[in-house]
CSV table of C-alpha atoms and ligand atoms in Angstrom, one decimal:
chain,number,residue,atom,x,y,z
K,1,UNK,CA,51.6,-37.6,-7.2
K,2,UNK,CA,49.9,-34.2,-7.4
K,3,UNK,CA,48.5,-32.3,-4.5
K,4,UNK,CA,46.1,-30.5,-6.7
K,5,UNK,CA,43.0,-32.5,-6.1
K,6,UNK,CA,41.1,-31.7,-9.3
K,7,UNK,CA,41.5,-29.7,-12.5
K,8,UNK,CA,37.8,-29.3,-12.7
K,9,UNK,CA,36.6,-25.7,-13.5
K,10,UNK,CA,34.9,-24.9,-10.2
K,11,UNK,CA,38.0,-25.5,-8.2
K,12,UNK,CA,40.3,-23.7,-10.7
K,13,UNK,CA,38.1,-20.6,-10.2
K,14,UNK,CA,38.2,-21.0,-6.5
K,15,UNK,CA,41.9,-21.3,-6.5
K,16,UNK,CA,42.3,-18.3,-8.8
K,17,UNK,CA,40.2,-16.1,-6.6
K,18,UNK,CA,41.3,-17.1,-3.1
K,19,UNK,CA,44.0,-19.8,-2.9
K,20,UNK,CA,44.2,-19.9,0.8
K,21,UNK,CA,40.4,-20.3,1.2
K,22,UNK,CA,40.5,-22.9,-1.6
K,23,UNK,CA,43.1,-24.9,0.3
K,24,UNK,CA,40.9,-24.9,3.4
K,25,UNK,CA,37.8,-26.0,1.4
K,26,UNK,CA,39.7,-28.6,-0.6
K,27,UNK,CA,42.1,-30.1,1.9
K,28,UNK,CA,40.4,-29.2,5.1
K,29,UNK,CA,42.0,-27.1,7.7
K,30,UNK,CA,43.7,-30.1,9.2
K,31,UNK,CA,45.7,-30.9,6.1
K,32,UNK,CA,46.3,-27.2,5.4
K,33,UNK,CA,47.8,-26.9,8.9
K,34,UNK,CA,49.8,-30.1,8.3
K,35,UNK,CA,51.3,-28.9,5.1
K,36,UNK,CA,52.4,-25.6,6.6
K,37,UNK,CA,53.9,-27.3,9.7
K,38,UNK,CA,51.7,-25.1,11.6
K,39,UNK,CA,51.3,-27.3,14.6
K,40,UNK,CA,54.4,-29.5,14.1
K,41,UNK,CA,56.1,-29.9,17.3
K,42,UNK,CA,53.8,-27.5,19.1
K,43,UNK,CA,53.9,-28.0,22.8
K,44,UNK,CA,51.0,-28.8,25.0
K,45,UNK,CA,50.6,-25.1,26.0
K,46,UNK,CA,50.5,-24.1,22.4
K,47,UNK,CA,47.9,-26.7,21.6
K,48,UNK,CA,45.7,-25.7,24.6
K,49,UNK,CA,46.0,-22.1,23.6
K,50,UNK,CA,45.0,-22.9,20.1
K,51,UNK,CA,41.9,-24.9,21.1
K,52,UNK,CA,41.0,-22.4,23.9
K,53,UNK,CA,40.8,-24.8,26.8
K,54,UNK,CA,43.1,-27.1,28.8
K,55,UNK,CA,43.5,-30.6,27.4
K,56,UNK,CA,42.0,-32.9,30.0
K,57,UNK,CA,43.6,-36.1,28.7
K,58,UNK,CA,46.9,-34.4,27.9
K,59,UNK,CA,48.9,-37.5,29.0
K,60,UNK,CA,47.4,-39.5,26.2
K,61,UNK,CA,47.4,-36.7,23.6
K,62,UNK,CA,49.5,-38.1,20.7
K,63,UNK,CA,52.4,-35.9,19.7
K,64,UNK,CA,52.0,-34.5,16.2
K,65,UNK,CA,48.2,-34.9,16.2
K,66,UNK,CA,46.2,-31.9,14.9
K,67,UNK,CA,43.4,-31.3,17.4
K,68,UNK,CA,40.0,-31.9,15.8
K,69,UNK,CA,39.0,-28.4,16.9
K,70,UNK,CA,41.3,-27.1,14.2
K,71,UNK,CA,40.3,-29.6,11.5
K,72,UNK,CA,37.0,-28.1,10.3
K,73,UNK,CA,36.0,-27.0,6.9
K,74,UNK,CA,34.2,-24.0,5.7
K,75,UNK,CA,32.9,-22.8,2.3
K,76,UNK,CA,30.9,-19.9,0.9
K,77,UNK,CA,29.5,-22.0,-2.0
K,78,UNK,CA,25.8,-23.0,-2.0
K,79,UNK,CA,24.0,-25.5,-4.1
K,80,UNK,CA,20.3,-24.9,-4.8
K,81,UNK,CA,18.0,-27.2,-2.9
K,82,UNK,CA,20.9,-28.4,-0.8
K,83,UNK,CA,21.0,-27.1,2.7
K,84,UNK,CA,24.5,-26.5,4.3
K,85,UNK,CA,26.4,-28.9,2.0
K,86,UNK,CA,30.1,-28.2,1.3
K,87,UNK,CA,30.6,-27.8,-2.4
K,88,UNK,CA,33.9,-29.3,-3.5
K,89,UNK,CA,33.3,-28.6,-7.2
K,90,UNK,CA,30.5,-27.0,-9.2
K,91,UNK,CA,31.3,-28.6,-12.6
K,92,UNK,CA,30.8,-31.4,-12.2
K,93,UNK,CA,28.8,-31.0,-9.1
K,94,UNK,CA,30.4,-32.5,-6.0
K,95,UNK,CA,29.0,-31.6,-2.6
K,96,UNK,CA,29.3,-33.3,0.8
K,97,UNK,CA,27.4,-33.1,4.0
K,98,UNK,CA,29.0,-31.9,7.2
K,99,UNK,CA,28.7,-34.7,9.8
K,100,UNK,CA,26.4,-32.9,12.2
K,101,UNK,CA,23.8,-32.5,9.3
K,102,UNK,CA,23.7,-36.3,8.9
K,103,UNK,CA,22.0,-36.8,12.3
K,104,UNK,CA,18.6,-37.9,10.9
K,105,UNK,CA,17.9,-41.6,10.6
K,106,UNK,CA,16.8,-40.9,7.0
K,107,UNK,CA,18.9,-38.3,5.3
K,108,UNK,CA,16.6,-35.6,4.0
K,109,UNK,CA,17.0,-35.0,0.3
K,110,UNK,CA,18.3,-31.4,1.0
K,111,UNK,CA,21.2,-33.0,2.9
K,112,UNK,CA,22.1,-36.0,0.8
K,113,UNK,CA,25.6,-35.6,-0.8
K,114,UNK,CA,25.9,-35.2,-4.6
K,115,UNK,CA,28.6,-36.8,-6.8
K,116,UNK,CA,28.5,-36.2,-10.5
K,117,UNK,CA,31.1,-37.2,-13.0
K,118,UNK,CA,29.5,-35.4,-16.0
K,119,UNK,CA,26.7,-33.0,-16.7
K,120,UNK,CA,23.2,-33.6,-15.5
K,121,UNK,CA,20.7,-34.3,-18.3
K,122,UNK,CA,18.4,-31.4,-19.2
K,123,UNK,CA,15.3,-33.5,-19.0
K,124,UNK,CA,16.2,-34.5,-15.4
K,125,UNK,CA,16.8,-30.9,-14.5
K,126,UNK,CA,13.1,-30.2,-15.6
K,127,UNK,CA,11.9,-33.4,-13.9
K,128,UNK,CA,10.6,-34.4,-17.2
K,129,UNK,CA,10.3,-38.2,-17.5
K,130,UNK,CA,8.1,-38.2,-20.6
K,131,UNK,CA,10.9,-39.2,-23.0
K,132,UNK,CA,12.6,-41.7,-20.6
K,133,UNK,CA,13.0,-45.4,-21.3
K,134,UNK,CA,15.3,-48.1,-20.2
K,135,UNK,CA,16.7,-50.8,-22.4
K,136,UNK,CA,18.0,-54.1,-21.2
K,137,UNK,CA,20.1,-55.9,-23.8
K,138,UNK,CA,23.2,-58.1,-24.2
K,139,UNK,CA,23.3,-61.6,-22.8
K,140,UNK,CA,19.5,-61.9,-22.4
K,141,UNK,CA,16.9,-64.0,-24.1
K,142,UNK,CA,14.4,-61.2,-24.5
K,143,UNK,CA,15.8,-57.6,-24.8
K,144,UNK,CA,13.4,-55.1,-23.1
K,145,UNK,CA,12.5,-51.5,-23.5
K,146,UNK,CA,10.5,-50.2,-20.6
K,147,UNK,CA,8.9,-46.8,-20.0
K,148,UNK,CA,8.4,-45.5,-16.4
K,149,UNK,CA,4.7,-46.5,-16.1
K,150,UNK,CA,5.5,-50.0,-17.4
K,151,UNK,CA,8.4,-50.4,-15.0
K,152,UNK,CA,6.1,-49.5,-12.1
K,153,UNK,CA,3.2,-51.6,-13.4
K,154,UNK,CA,5.1,-54.8,-14.3
K,155,UNK,CA,7.2,-55.3,-11.2
K,156,UNK,CA,6.5,-55.4,-7.5
K,157,UNK,CA,7.5,-52.2,-5.6
K,158,UNK,CA,10.0,-52.5,-2.8
K,159,UNK,CA,10.9,-49.8,-0.2
K,160,UNK,CA,14.4,-50.0,1.5
K,161,UNK,CA,16.6,-47.8,3.6
K,162,UNK,CA,20.0,-48.0,2.0
K,163,UNK,CA,23.3,-46.3,2.6
K,164,UNK,CA,25.0,-44.9,-0.4
K,165,UNK,CA,28.7,-43.9,0.0
K,166,UNK,CA,31.1,-42.6,-2.6
K,167,UNK,CA,34.2,-44.8,-2.9
K,168,UNK,CA,36.3,-41.7,-2.4
K,169,UNK,CA,34.7,-40.6,0.8
K,170,UNK,CA,37.5,-39.8,3.3
K,171,UNK,CA,40.1,-39.2,0.6
K,172,UNK,CA,41.1,-35.9,2.3
K,173,UNK,CA,42.7,-38.0,5.1
K,174,UNK,CA,45.2,-39.5,2.7
K,175,UNK,CA,48.9,-38.6,3.3
K,176,UNK,CA,50.5,-38.1,0.8
K,177,UNK,CA,47.4,-36.5,-0.7
K,178,UNK,CA,45.9,-38.2,-3.8
K,179,UNK,CA,44.1,-36.5,-6.7
K,180,UNK,CA,40.3,-36.5,-6.8
K,181,UNK,CA,37.6,-34.8,-4.8
K,182,UNK,CA,38.9,-34.2,-1.3
K,183,UNK,CA,35.9,-35.7,0.5
K,184,UNK,CA,36.2,-35.5,4.3
K,185,UNK,CA,33.4,-37.6,5.9
K,186,UNK,CA,30.2,-36.5,4.3
K,187,UNK,CA,30.0,-38.4,0.9
K,188,UNK,CA,27.5,-40.7,2.6
K,189,UNK,CA,23.7,-40.6,2.7
K,190,UNK,CA,21.0,-42.9,3.9
K,191,UNK,CA,17.7,-42.5,2.1
K,192,UNK,CA,14.5,-44.5,1.8
K,193,UNK,CA,14.4,-45.8,-1.8
K,194,UNK,CA,11.4,-47.1,-3.6
K,195,UNK,CA,11.8,-49.1,-6.7
K,196,UNK,CA,11.7,-52.5,-8.3
K,197,UNK,CA,14.2,-55.3,-7.8
K,198,UNK,CA,17.1,-55.3,-10.3
K,199,UNK,CA,16.7,-59.1,-10.2
K,200,UNK,CA,13.0,-59.0,-11.3
K,201,UNK,CA,13.9,-56.9,-14.3
K,202,UNK,CA,16.8,-59.2,-15.3
K,203,UNK,CA,14.6,-62.3,-14.8
K,204,UNK,CA,12.0,-60.7,-17.1
K,205,UNK,CA,14.7,-60.3,-19.8
K,206,UNK,CA,15.9,-63.9,-19.1
K,207,UNK,CA,19.6,-64.1,-18.4
K,208,UNK,CA,21.6,-66.3,-20.7
K,209,UNK,CA,24.1,-68.7,-19.1
K,210,UNK,CA,26.9,-66.5,-20.6
K,211,UNK,CA,25.8,-63.4,-18.4
K,212,UNK,CA,28.6,-62.6,-15.9
K,213,UNK,CA,28.5,-58.8,-15.4
K,214,UNK,CA,26.3,-55.8,-15.9
K,215,UNK,CA,27.1,-52.5,-17.7
K,216,UNK,CA,25.2,-49.4,-16.7
K,217,UNK,CA,24.5,-46.3,-18.8
K,218,UNK,CA,22.9,-43.0,-17.9
K,219,UNK,CA,21.8,-40.0,-19.9
K,220,UNK,CA,24.3,-37.5,-18.3
K,221,UNK,CA,26.9,-36.1,-20.8
K,222,UNK,CA,30.6,-35.8,-20.7
K,223,UNK,CA,32.2,-32.6,-19.3
K,224,UNK,CA,34.1,-32.1,-22.6
K,225,UNK,CA,30.8,-31.8,-24.4
K,226,UNK,CA,31.9,-34.6,-26.8
K,227,UNK,CA,28.8,-36.7,-27.4
K,228,UNK,CA,31.0,-39.8,-28.1
K,229,UNK,CA,32.4,-39.7,-24.6
K,230,UNK,CA,30.6,-41.2,-21.6
K,231,UNK,CA,31.2,-39.7,-18.1
K,232,UNK,CA,30.8,-43.0,-16.3
K,233,UNK,CA,29.6,-46.5,-17.0
K,234,UNK,CA,30.2,-49.0,-14.3
K,235,UNK,CA,28.6,-52.4,-13.6
K,236,UNK,CA,28.5,-55.2,-11.0
K,237,UNK,CA,28.9,-59.0,-11.1
K,238,UNK,CA,25.5,-60.7,-11.9
K,239,UNK,CA,25.3,-62.0,-8.3
K,240,UNK,CA,25.3,-58.5,-6.9
K,241,UNK,CA,22.7,-57.3,-9.4
K,242,UNK,CA,20.5,-60.3,-8.5
K,243,UNK,CA,20.8,-59.6,-4.8
K,244,UNK,CA,17.4,-58.8,-3.3
K,245,UNK,CA,18.4,-55.3,-2.1
K,246,UNK,CA,19.7,-54.1,-5.5
K,247,UNK,CA,17.0,-51.7,-6.8
K,248,UNK,CA,16.0,-49.8,-9.9
K,249,UNK,CA,14.7,-46.9,-7.8
K,250,UNK,CA,12.1,-44.3,-8.8
K,251,UNK,CA,11.4,-42.6,-5.5
K,252,UNK,CA,13.7,-41.2,-2.8
K,253,UNK,CA,12.2,-40.5,0.6
K,254,UNK,CA,8.7,-40.9,-0.9
K,255,UNK,CA,9.2,-38.3,-3.7
K,256,UNK,CA,10.0,-38.8,-7.4
K,257,UNK,CA,13.8,-39.0,-7.5
K,258,UNK,CA,15.1,-35.4,-7.6
K,259,UNK,CA,17.2,-34.2,-10.5
K,260,UNK,CA,20.6,-34.3,-8.7
K,261,UNK,CA,20.0,-38.0,-7.7
K,262,UNK,CA,19.1,-39.5,-11.1
K,263,UNK,CA,15.5,-38.6,-12.1
K,264,UNK,CA,13.5,-40.5,-13.1
K,265,UNK,CA,15.2,-43.9,-12.4
K,266,UNK,CA,18.6,-44.8,-10.9
K,267,UNK,CA,20.2,-48.0,-9.6
K,268,UNK,CA,21.0,-48.4,-5.9
K,269,UNK,CA,23.4,-51.3,-5.4
K,270,UNK,CA,24.1,-50.6,-1.7
K,271,UNK,CA,27.2,-51.3,0.2
K,272,UNK,CA,29.5,-50.9,-2.8
K,273,UNK,CA,31.2,-47.8,-4.0
K,274,UNK,CA,28.4,-45.3,-5.0
K,275,UNK,CA,29.7,-45.3,-8.5
K,276,UNK,CA,28.0,-48.6,-9.3
K,277,UNK,CA,24.6,-47.0,-8.5
K,278,UNK,CA,24.0,-45.4,-11.9
K,279,UNK,CA,21.9,-42.2,-12.0
K,280,UNK,CA,19.6,-41.2,-14.9
K,281,UNK,CA,19.7,-44.9,-15.9
K,282,UNK,CA,18.9,-45.6,-19.5
K,283,UNK,CA,20.5,-48.8,-20.4
K,284,UNK,CA,21.6,-52.1,-18.8
K,285,UNK,CA,24.0,-54.0,-21.0
K,286,UNK,CA,24.3,-57.6,-19.7
K,287,UNK,CA,27.9,-58.6,-20.5
K,288,UNK,CA,29.7,-61.9,-21.0
K,289,UNK,CA,32.8,-60.5,-19.4
K,290,UNK,CA,33.7,-57.9,-16.8
K,291,UNK,CA,32.2,-54.6,-18.0
K,292,UNK,CA,34.8,-52.3,-19.7
K,293,UNK,CA,32.8,-49.0,-19.6
K,294,UNK,CA,34.2,-45.6,-18.6
K,295,UNK,CA,35.8,-45.7,-15.1
K,296,UNK,CA,35.8,-49.5,-15.0
K,297,UNK,CA,39.3,-49.6,-16.3
K,298,UNK,CA,42.4,-49.4,-13.9
K,299,UNK,CA,43.0,-47.5,-11.8
K,300,UNK,CA,39.4,-46.1,-11.4
K,301,UNK,CA,37.6,-47.6,-8.4
K,302,UNK,CA,40.4,-50.1,-7.9
K,303,UNK,CA,42.7,-50.8,-5.0
K,304,UNK,CA,46.1,-52.6,-5.0
K,305,UNK,CA,45.9,-56.3,-4.6
K,306,UNK,CA,48.6,-56.2,-1.9
K,307,UNK,CA,49.4,-53.6,0.8
K,308,UNK,CA,51.5,-50.7,-0.4
K,309,UNK,CA,53.6,-48.0,1.4
K,310,UNK,CA,52.1,-44.5,1.2
K,311,UNK,CA,53.0,-42.8,-2.1
K,312,UNK,CA,53.8,-46.1,-4.0
K,313,UNK,CA,53.2,-46.1,-7.8
K,314,UNK,CA,51.2,-49.3,-8.3
K,315,UNK,CA,51.1,-50.8,-11.9
K,316,UNK,CA,47.6,-50.9,-13.4
K,317,UNK,CA,47.5,-54.7,-13.6
K,318,UNK,CA,48.0,-54.9,-9.8
K,319,UNK,CA,44.8,-52.9,-9.1
K,320,UNK,CA,41.6,-54.9,-8.4
K,321,UNK,CA,38.0,-53.7,-8.6
K,322,UNK,CA,36.7,-52.5,-5.2
K,323,UNK,CA,33.6,-54.3,-4.1
K,324,UNK,CA,32.2,-53.9,-0.5
K,325,UNK,CA,33.0,-50.6,1.3
K,326,UNK,CA,34.7,-51.1,4.7
K,327,UNK,CA,33.2,-50.6,8.2
K,328,UNK,CA,32.8,-47.0,9.2
K,329,UNK,CA,31.0,-44.6,11.6
K,330,UNK,CA,30.4,-40.9,12.2
K,331,UNK,CA,29.6,-38.7,15.1
K,332,UNK,CA,26.5,-36.7,14.2
K,333,UNK,CA,25.9,-35.1,17.6
K,334,UNK,CA,27.3,-32.9,18.9
K,335,UNK,CA,28.8,-30.8,16.1
K,336,UNK,CA,32.5,-30.4,16.5
K,337,UNK,CA,33.3,-27.3,18.6
K,338,UNK,CA,30.3,-27.8,20.9
K,339,UNK,CA,30.5,-26.4,24.5
K,340,UNK,CA,29.0,-28.7,27.1
K,341,UNK,CA,27.7,-27.1,30.3
K,342,UNK,CA,28.3,-29.7,33.0
K,343,UNK,CA,29.8,-33.2,33.1
K,344,UNK,CA,27.5,-35.3,31.1
K,345,UNK,CA,27.2,-35.6,27.4
K,346,UNK,CA,25.4,-38.1,25.1
K,347,UNK,CA,27.2,-38.6,21.8
K,348,UNK,CA,25.4,-40.2,18.9
K,349,UNK,CA,25.9,-41.1,15.3
K,350,UNK,CA,25.6,-43.8,12.7
K,351,UNK,CA,27.7,-46.8,11.7
K,352,UNK,CA,27.6,-49.0,8.6
K,353,UNK,CA,29.8,-51.7,7.1
K,354,UNK,CA,29.3,-52.1,3.3
K,355,UNK,CA,28.0,-55.6,2.7
K,356,UNK,CA,28.3,-56.6,6.4
K,357,UNK,CA,26.5,-55.5,9.6
K,358,UNK,CA,28.0,-53.5,12.4
K,359,UNK,CA,28.5,-55.5,15.5
K,360,UNK,CA,29.9,-52.9,18.0
K,361,UNK,CA,30.7,-49.2,18.3
K,362,UNK,CA,33.1,-47.9,20.8
K,363,UNK,CA,33.9,-44.3,21.8
K,364,UNK,CA,37.0,-42.8,23.3
K,365,UNK,CA,37.4,-39.3,25.0
K,366,UNK,CA,41.0,-39.8,25.9
K,367,UNK,CA,42.7,-40.1,22.5
K,368,UNK,CA,42.2,-43.9,22.3
K,369,UNK,CA,43.7,-44.8,25.7
K,370,UNK,CA,40.3,-46.3,26.8
K,371,UNK,CA,37.1,-47.1,25.1
K,372,UNK,CA,33.4,-47.0,26.1
K,373,UNK,CA,30.9,-49.4,24.4
K,374,UNK,CA,28.1,-47.5,22.7
K,375,UNK,CA,24.5,-48.7,22.5
K,376,UNK,CA,23.9,-49.9,18.9
K,377,UNK,CA,20.6,-50.2,17.1
K,378,UNK,CA,19.7,-53.0,14.7
K,379,UNK,CA,19.5,-52.0,11.0
K,380,UNK,CA,15.8,-51.8,9.8
K,381,UNK,CA,16.9,-53.8,6.8
K,382,UNK,CA,20.2,-55.1,5.4
K,383,UNK,CA,22.5,-52.2,4.1
K,384,UNK,CA,20.8,-49.6,6.3
K,385,UNK,CA,23.0,-47.7,8.6
K,386,UNK,CA,22.8,-48.3,12.4
K,387,UNK,CA,22.2,-45.7,15.1
K,388,UNK,CA,24.7,-45.6,18.0
K,389,UNK,CA,24.6,-43.6,21.3
K,390,UNK,CA,27.0,-43.3,24.2
K,391,UNK,CA,26.4,-41.5,27.5
K,392,UNK,CA,29.7,-40.2,28.8
K,393,UNK,CA,30.7,-38.6,32.1
K,394,UNK,CA,33.4,-36.0,31.9
K,395,UNK,CA,36.0,-35.9,34.7
K,396,UNK,CA,36.5,-32.1,34.7
K,397,UNK,CA,36.2,-29.0,32.6
K,398,UNK,CA,38.5,-28.6,29.6
K,399,UNK,CA,39.1,-29.7,25.9
K,400,UNK,CA,38.1,-33.1,24.7
K,401,UNK,CA,37.9,-35.1,21.6
K,402,UNK,CA,35.5,-37.8,20.9
K,403,UNK,CA,36.7,-40.6,18.7
K,404,UNK,CA,34.4,-43.3,17.3
K,405,UNK,CA,35.3,-46.8,16.1
K,406,UNK,CA,33.0,-49.4,14.6
K,407,UNK,CA,33.6,-53.1,14.3
K,408,UNK,CA,31.8,-55.3,11.7
K,409,UNK,CA,30.2,-58.7,11.9
K,410,UNK,CA,33.5,-60.3,10.8
K,411,UNK,CA,35.5,-58.5,13.5
K,412,UNK,CA,37.1,-55.9,11.2
K,413,UNK,CA,37.4,-52.6,13.0
K,414,UNK,CA,38.1,-49.0,11.8
K,415,UNK,CA,41.8,-48.1,11.9
K,416,UNK,CA,43.1,-44.9,13.3
K,417,UNK,CA,44.8,-44.0,10.0
K,418,UNK,CA,43.6,-45.7,6.8
K,419,UNK,CA,45.7,-48.0,4.6
K,420,UNK,CA,46.9,-45.7,1.8
K,421,UNK,CA,46.1,-46.5,-1.9
K,422,UNK,CA,46.8,-44.6,-5.0
K,423,UNK,CA,43.3,-43.4,-5.8
K,424,UNK,CA,42.1,-42.7,-2.2
K,425,UNK,CA,39.3,-45.2,-1.9
K,426,UNK,CA,37.7,-46.8,1.1
K,427,UNK,CA,39.2,-44.4,3.7
K,428,UNK,CA,37.6,-45.5,7.0
K,429,UNK,CA,39.8,-43.9,9.7
K,430,UNK,CA,38.0,-43.0,12.9
K,431,UNK,CA,35.9,-39.9,12.9
K,432,UNK,CA,36.9,-37.3,15.5
K,433,UNK,CA,35.2,-34.3,16.9
K,434,UNK,CA,36.2,-31.7,19.4
K,435,UNK,CA,34.2,-30.3,22.3
K,436,UNK,CA,34.8,-28.4,25.5
K,437,UNK,CA,33.2,-28.7,28.9
K,438,UNK,CA,32.9,-25.8,31.3
F,1,LIG,N1,24.9,-41.4,-14.5
F,1,LIG,C1,25.7,-41.3,-13.4
F,1,LIG,N2,25.5,-42.0,-12.4
F,1,LIG,C2,26.3,-41.9,-11.3
F,1,LIG,C3,27.3,-40.9,-11.2
F,1,LIG,C4,27.5,-40.1,-12.4
F,1,LIG,O1,28.3,-39.2,-12.5
F,1,LIG,N3,26.7,-40.3,-13.5
F,1,LIG,N4,28.1,-40.8,-10.1
F,1,LIG,C5,28.2,-42.0,-9.3
F,1,LIG,C6,29.0,-41.8,-8.1
F,1,LIG,S1,30.7,-41.8,-8.2
F,1,LIG,C7,28.4,-41.8,-6.9
F,1,LIG,S2,29.2,-41.7,-5.4
F,1,LIG,C8,26.9,-41.8,-6.8
F,1,LIG,C9,26.4,-40.5,-6.0
F,1,LIG,O2,25.0,-40.5,-5.9
F,1,LIG,P1,24.3,-39.2,-5.4
F,1,LIG,O3,24.8,-38.0,-6.2
F,1,LIG,O4,22.8,-39.5,-5.6
F,1,LIG,O5,24.6,-39.0,-4.0
F,1,LIG,O6,26.3,-41.8,-8.0
F,1,LIG,C10,26.9,-42.6,-9.0
F,1,LIG,N5,26.1,-42.7,-10.2
F,2,LIG,MO1,31.6,-41.9,-6.1
């Protein structure tokens, strides 16, 4: 186990220049404080002094908890065209969105997280689709090669609001830490995608009865510069590809897909780890077996087939491919650190549940001792996130935390602390923010 999250160049530079700041960016101040034992065993008075206000629900404040007020990230890095995102790495580009910037129902392009495994293709950077084509081959009756105009002309356009979440979102909450980008809560976005159905394209090619899985390829290149190496090539079972919400998208929020997000065409196979939604899509290889492309192999995007104790070494053969992402929610208003004047506050945010729907959202302001049911909106379409709101009365002035917990259509609820796994996937512990009332 390593506590260095990544050996990618951007982070190395960051560590070389300012290791303390790098720790805060990469692990979050919460983990940083944890590792130093900063708040270990701190008494109530010390906690109150640290957050700058008395703890109203001090009787239910769990010992050893780091107050959410001290668990915020900061960074000086900026990504062009991305507004306020926290850059975890600049090569490859990995940037997440602070929770309060995810308040919109549709995430603006400037606020949608970016997760690259390799180097963005040059043509995409110039928004040049002239040389682009997509091939569909393998276990099909009629292999296809499609240009952009043909793709748009031949198949019916579909517009859907779809959540896209990185499998590693929330990894920073793992203890012991696991390697990889230390995403906190913001490797999630919810855009309106326009495209054609993956199913329609596969039907046009004619699936053979031997077709069981897809293999996706993009035009991005490997970080090493070696043209024989592929940064990522994942796939899905045929049933997921044929699902009516799986798209070959060419527009994001009504614009041609921007360079960062896969110009000119990407897949969106919602509800599953974001890695199956290939950007800069150039080839679909229909397979007669589970695809074995880059990052399909164990332990990438896999979780143990049985529960494991934190820190356990799990043999590769006991790791299974992650499919649906688990139920999750975030508080998008207020921003952590907000000062309320008065005794009333309306909290709001979004909730989503991978392949499932969200059935209920509950909020606590007393560290989980009691819960308040939030109002929950219906999703505009399947795989869209759902808006929740909760009007709360505060008993007195002081320091509060708001915790949020969503429950899905099968009754699965978010845990306080996530089940640990070796690669840090599917972390869905409750989101917490801090606020004070005066
Ligand atoms: N070609 C290609 N597609 C890719 C990736 C990549 O590195 N290359 N990253 C994947 C991962 S891990 C995620 S989480 C999503 C992120 O999509 P976004 O950058 O549009 O938010 O794209 C996926 N598709
Ligand atoms: Mo991802």
